[in-house]
Coordinates of C-alpha atoms and ligand atoms in Angstrom, one line a residue:
X96 CA 88.1 -37.2 77.1
X97 CA 86.7 -38.5 80.3
X98 CA 83.4 -37.2 81.6
X99 CA 85.1 -35.4 84.4
X100 CA 87.5 -33.6 82.0
X101 CA 84.6 -32.3 80.0
X102 CA 82.9 -31.0 83.1
X103 CA 85.8 -29.0 84.4
X104 CA 86.1 -25.3 83.7
X105 CA 89.7 -24.4 82.8
X106 CA 91.4 -21.0 82.3
X107 CA 91.3 -20.0 78.6
X108 CA 93.0 -17.1 76.7
X109 CA 89.7 -16.2 75.0
X110 CA 86.4 -15.1 76.4
X111 CA 83.7 -15.0 73.8
X112 CA 80.6 -14.6 75.9
X113 CA 80.2 -12.2 78.8
X114 CA 78.1 -9.3 80.1
X115 CA 78.6 -5.9 81.6
X116 CA 76.3 -3.2 83.1
X117 CA 75.4 -2.3 79.5
X118 CA 73.0 -5.2 79.8
X119 CA 72.5 -7.5 82.8
X120 CA 76.0 -7.9 84.1
X121 CA 77.1 -6.3 87.4
X122 CA 80.6 -5.0 86.3
X123 CA 81.1 -2.0 84.1
X124 CA 82.6 -2.6 80.6
X125 CA 85.9 -1.3 82.0
X126 CA 85.5 -3.6 85.0
X127 CA 85.0 -6.7 82.7
X128 CA 88.0 -5.6 80.7
X129 CA 90.2 -5.2 83.8
X130 CA 89.1 -8.5 85.2
X131 CA 90.0 -10.1 81.8
X132 CA 93.5 -8.5 82.1
X133 CA 93.9 -9.7 85.6
X134 CA 93.0 -13.2 84.4
X135 CA 95.6 -12.9 81.7
X136 CA 93.2 -13.3 78.8
X137 CA 94.4 -12.3 75.4
X138 CA 91.1 -11.9 73.6
X139 CA 87.8 -10.5 75.0
X140 CA 84.5 -10.3 73.2
X141 CA 81.9 -8.3 75.1
X142 CA 78.5 -9.8 74.3
X143 CA 75.9 -7.7 76.1
X144 CA 72.3 -8.5 75.3
X145 CA 71.2 -6.7 72.1
X146 CA 73.9 -4.0 72.2
X147 CA 77.5 -3.4 71.5
X148 CA 77.5 -0.1 73.4
X149 CA 80.1 -1.4 75.9
X150 CA 82.5 -2.1 73.1
X151 CA 82.0 1.4 71.6
X152 CA 82.4 2.9 75.1
X153 CA 85.7 1.1 75.7
X154 CA 87.0 2.1 72.2
X155 CA 86.2 5.7 72.9
X156 CA 86.8 6.2 76.7
X157 CA 88.3 2.9 77.9
X158 CA 91.8 2.1 79.1
X159 CA 93.0 -0.7 76.9
X160 CA 96.1 -2.8 77.0
X161 CA 98.3 -4.2 74.1
X162 CA 98.1 -7.7 75.6
X163 CA 94.3 -8.0 75.6
X164 CA 92.5 -7.6 72.2
X165 CA 89.0 -6.3 72.4
X166 CA 86.5 -7.6 69.9
X167 CA 83.0 -6.2 69.2
X168 CA 80.1 -8.5 70.0
X169 CA 76.5 -8.8 71.1
X170 CA 74.1 -11.5 72.2
X171 CA 70.9 -11.1 70.2
X172 CA 67.5 -12.2 71.5
X173 CA 65.5 -14.1 68.9
X174 CA 62.5 -16.3 68.5
X175 CA 62.7 -19.8 67.0
X176 CA 59.5 -21.9 66.9
X177 CA 58.0 -19.7 69.5
X178 CA 60.9 -20.2 71.9
X179 CA 63.6 -17.7 73.0
X180 CA 66.9 -18.5 71.4
X181 CA 70.1 -16.4 71.8
X182 CA 72.6 -15.8 69.0
X183 CA 76.0 -14.4 69.8
X184 CA 77.6 -12.2 67.2
X185 CA 81.3 -11.5 67.1
X186 CA 83.3 -9.0 65.0
X187 CA 80.5 -7.0 63.5
X188 CA 81.2 -3.4 62.3
X189 CA 79.2 -2.0 65.2
X190 CA 80.1 1.6 64.3
X191 CA 78.2 1.4 61.0
X192 CA 74.7 3.0 60.5
X193 CA 73.4 -0.4 59.4
X194 CA 74.3 -2.0 62.7
X195 CA 73.0 1.0 64.7
X196 CA 69.6 0.4 63.0
X197 CA 69.7 -3.2 64.3
X198 CA 70.3 -1.9 67.8
X199 CA 67.6 0.7 67.5
X200 CA 65.1 -2.0 66.6
X201 CA 66.1 -4.0 69.6
X202 CA 65.8 -0.9 71.9
X203 CA 62.2 -0.5 70.7
X204 CA 61.5 -4.2 71.2
X205 CA 62.9 -4.1 74.7
X206 CA 60.9 -1.0 75.5
X207 CA 57.6 -2.5 74.4
X208 CA 58.4 -5.8 76.1
X209 CA 59.2 -4.1 79.3
X210 CA 55.9 -2.3 79.3
X211 CA 54.2 -5.7 78.6
X212 CA 56.2 -7.3 81.4
X213 CA 55.1 -4.7 83.9
X214 CA 51.5 -5.3 82.9
X215 CA 51.5 -9.0 83.2
X216 CA 53.4 -9.0 86.4
X217 CA 51.2 -6.4 88.1
X218 CA 48.2 -8.6 87.1
X219 CA 49.9 -11.3 89.2
X220 CA 49.7 -9.0 92.2
X221 CA 53.3 -7.8 92.2
X222 CA 54.2 -4.2 93.0
X223 CA 56.5 -2.7 90.5
X224 CA 57.8 0.8 90.6
X225 CA 58.8 1.5 87.0
X226 CA 60.9 4.5 87.7
X227 CA 62.9 2.7 90.4
X228 CA 63.6 -0.3 88.1
X229 CA 64.7 2.1 85.3
X230 CA 66.9 4.1 87.6
X231 CA 68.6 0.9 88.9
X232 CA 69.2 -0.3 85.3
X233 CA 70.7 3.1 84.5
X234 CA 70.4 3.0 80.7
X235 CA 71.3 -0.7 80.3
X236 CA 69.2 -2.9 77.9
X237 CA 66.3 -3.6 80.3
X238 CA 65.5 -7.2 80.9
X239 CA 64.0 -9.7 83.3
X240 CA 67.2 -9.7 85.6
X241 CA 66.5 -6.1 86.4
X242 CA 63.0 -6.9 87.5
X243 CA 64.3 -9.9 89.4
X244 CA 66.7 -7.7 91.3
X245 CA 63.9 -5.2 92.1
X246 CA 61.7 -8.0 93.4
X247 CA 64.5 -9.2 95.7
X248 CA 65.3 -5.7 96.9
X249 CA 61.6 -5.1 97.7
X250 CA 61.2 -8.4 99.5
X251 CA 58.8 -9.8 97.0
X252 CA 61.2 -12.6 96.1
X253 CA 63.8 -14.4 98.3
X254 CA 66.4 -14.3 95.5
X255 CA 66.7 -13.9 91.8
X256 CA 66.4 -17.7 91.2
X257 CA 63.1 -17.7 92.9
X258 CA 61.8 -14.7 90.9
X259 CA 62.7 -16.6 87.7
X260 CA 61.1 -19.8 89.0
X261 CA 57.8 -18.2 89.9
X262 CA 57.3 -15.4 87.4
X263 CA 60.2 -14.7 84.9
X264 CA 61.6 -18.0 83.7
X265 CA 60.9 -19.8 80.4
X266 CA 57.3 -20.7 80.1
X267 CA 56.3 -18.5 83.1
X268 CA 54.0 -15.5 82.8
X269 CA 57.0 -13.1 82.5
X270 CA 58.5 -15.1 79.5
X271 CA 57.4 -12.3 77.1
X272 CA 59.2 -12.8 73.8
X273 CA 56.8 -11.7 71.1
X274 CA 58.9 -8.6 70.4
X275 CA 62.1 -10.4 69.3
X276 CA 62.9 -11.0 65.6
X277 CA 63.0 -14.4 64.2
X278 CA 66.3 -16.3 64.4
X279 CA 66.9 -16.0 60.7
X280 CA 66.7 -12.2 60.9
X281 CA 69.2 -12.0 63.8
X282 CA 71.7 -14.2 62.0
X283 CA 71.4 -12.0 58.9
X284 CA 71.9 -8.9 61.0
X285 CA 75.2 -10.3 62.3
X286 CA 76.5 -11.8 59.1
X287 CA 75.5 -8.8 56.9
X288 CA 77.5 -6.6 59.3
X289 CA 80.6 -8.6 58.9
X290 CA 80.2 -10.7 62.0
X291 CA 80.3 -14.4 63.0
X292 CA 77.0 -15.9 64.2
X293 CA 77.3 -18.3 67.1
X294 CA 74.3 -20.3 68.6
X295 CA 74.5 -19.5 72.3
X296 CA 74.3 -22.2 75.1
X297 CA 72.3 -24.9 73.3
X298 CA 71.8 -26.8 76.6
X299 CA 69.7 -24.0 78.0
X300 CA 66.7 -24.4 75.7
X301 CA 65.3 -27.6 77.2
X302 CA 65.0 -29.2 73.8
X303 CA 65.1 -32.9 72.9
X304 CA 68.1 -33.8 70.8
X305 CA 65.8 -34.1 67.8
X306 CA 64.4 -30.6 68.3
X307 CA 67.9 -29.2 68.9
X308 CA 69.1 -30.8 65.6
X309 CA 66.3 -29.0 63.9
X310 CA 67.4 -25.7 65.5
X311 CA 71.0 -26.4 64.4
X312 CA 69.9 -27.1 60.9
X313 CA 67.7 -23.9 60.7
X314 CA 70.6 -21.9 62.3
X315 CA 73.2 -23.0 59.7
X316 CA 70.7 -22.7 56.8
X317 CA 70.2 -19.1 57.9
X318 CA 74.0 -18.5 57.6
X319 CA 75.1 -19.2 61.2
X320 CA 78.7 -20.4 61.4
X321 CA 79.4 -21.6 65.0
X322 CA 77.9 -23.3 68.0
X323 CA 78.8 -22.9 71.7
X324 CA 80.1 -26.3 72.7
X325 CA 82.4 -25.5 75.6
X326 CA 80.0 -24.0 78.1
X327 CA 80.0 -24.4 81.9
X328 CA 77.4 -26.9 83.1
X329 CA 76.6 -28.3 79.7
X330 CA 75.9 -32.1 80.1
X331 CA 78.8 -34.1 78.7
X332 CA 76.5 -36.3 76.6
X333 CA 75.2 -33.2 74.8
X334 CA 78.7 -31.8 74.3
X335 CA 79.7 -35.0 72.6
X336 CA 76.7 -35.0 70.3
X337 CA 77.3 -31.4 69.4
X338 CA 81.0 -32.0 68.6
X339 CA 80.0 -34.9 66.4
X340 CA 77.3 -32.8 64.7
X341 CA 79.8 -29.9 64.1
X342 CA 82.6 -32.2 62.8
X343 CA 80.3 -33.9 60.3
X344 CA 79.1 -30.5 58.9
X345 CA 82.2 -28.3 59.3
X346 CA 80.4 -26.1 61.8
X347 CA 82.8 -24.1 64.0
X348 CA 83.1 -24.9 67.6
X349 CA 82.8 -22.0 70.1
X350 CA 82.1 -21.4 73.7
X351 CA 82.5 -19.1 76.6
X352 CA 81.6 -18.6 80.2
X353 CA 78.5 -16.4 79.9
X354 CA 79.9 -14.4 82.8
X355 CA 77.5 -11.9 84.4
X356 CA 78.9 -11.3 87.9
X357 CA 82.0 -12.2 89.9
X358 CA 79.9 -13.8 92.6
X359 CA 78.8 -16.8 90.5
X360 CA 81.4 -19.5 90.9
X361 CA 80.3 -21.7 87.9
X362 CA 80.6 -18.8 85.4
X363 CA 83.9 -17.1 86.0
X364 CA 85.3 -14.8 83.3
X365 CA 87.6 -16.9 81.0
X366 CA 86.7 -20.2 82.6
X367 CA 84.8 -22.9 80.7
X368 CA 85.4 -26.5 79.6
X369 CA 88.5 -27.2 77.4
X370 CA 88.0 -27.3 73.7
X371 CA 87.2 -30.7 72.3
X372 CA 90.2 -32.2 70.5
X373 CA 88.3 -32.7 67.2
X374 CA 86.4 -30.2 65.1
X375 CA 87.2 -26.7 63.5
X376 CA 87.5 -24.0 66.1
X377 CA 85.9 -20.6 66.0
X378 CA 89.0 -19.0 67.6
X379 CA 91.2 -20.1 64.7
X380 CA 88.8 -18.6 62.2
X381 CA 88.6 -15.4 64.1
X382 CA 92.4 -15.2 64.2
X383 CA 92.6 -15.7 60.5
X384 CA 89.9 -13.2 59.6
Ligands
AMP652 P1 66.1 -11.1 79.1 O1 67.3 -10.6 78.4 O2 65.2 -10.1 79.7 O3 65.3 -12.1 78.2 O4 66.6 -12.0 80.3 C1 67.4 -13.1 80.1 C2 68.5 -13.2 81.1 O5 68.0 -13.6 82.4 C3 69.6 -14.3 80.8 O6 70.5 -13.7 79.9 C4 70.1 -14.6 82.1 O7 71.1 -13.6 82.5 C5 69.0 -14.3 83.1 N1 68.3 -15.6 83.5 C6 67.6 -16.4 82.7 N2 67.1 -17.4 83.4 C7 67.5 -17.2 84.7 C8 67.3 -17.9 85.9 N3 66.6 -19.0 86.0 N4 67.8 -17.4 87.1 C9 68.5 -16.2 87.0 N5 68.8 -15.5 85.9 C10 68.3 -16.0 84.7
MN653 MN1 71.9 -12.3 80.8
MN654 MN1 71.8 -16.1 76.7
MN655 MN1 74.8 -14.4 77.8

């Protein structure tokens, strides 16, 4: 593969990482599903932050097509070595009481984190109307993006990127993560409920390769099976190293767009770099499961 090839996002038949209004996406779960249909996807895994409520909603009330298979999923927030790390889970039994307990724990963690966020951000001099932010989120799993949107709407930030850069991003005052479970716990929550655990967007953690290898080792030791390798905007050198790492250890190769909203051109639903030619693919394991 040339560097250019590995940078280009192409149309896939699978989407294994995307968000709806059940977390911080801007389309409803049905909206995401309909867009996936329009893009002629064949498999859709909805992976809202810390909840599979969108999947349950679609199963109960949604309009589904025979040509697009819907899979359960969620992107779990975790802590690893005091850093935020995300684990995507695919195919869990999300109707079971055991899984609902997992989600309830996350609901509580998000609530206490939201309160803490309001506190630390107000201390920075920001004006935050809790009721307005909650109303805007409308029952979604509350996160930093909802606060960012509020700061933009009230003219306290120019745009969402600036809000993250100044207050909400990694290492900033609003990077409150003490409520999340450890990585090992989240992997167990996924695997014990019949799902596949996938390390999300490894290029987004600002880790040296050495540190990232440590994360990969801890992740697989905990029972994690796959790593996102085909991600938009992942540096090609890192992709190559990840592919080598996965091939040597029989770790499954995954990926996805991390779609949140149609307006973002580099994370369109179903578009991400092509699968590397080498290495076991998560999609094959899912199809055979
Ligand atoms: P939270 O779930 O509250 O921890 O928020 C994390 C979410 O914020 C991520 O899933 C992204 O959707 C979004 N996010 C993270 N960093 C940025 C950034 N620099 N600019 C805009 N959105 C971001
Ligand atoms: Mn998000
Ligand atoms: Mn993420
Ligand atoms: Mn995501």
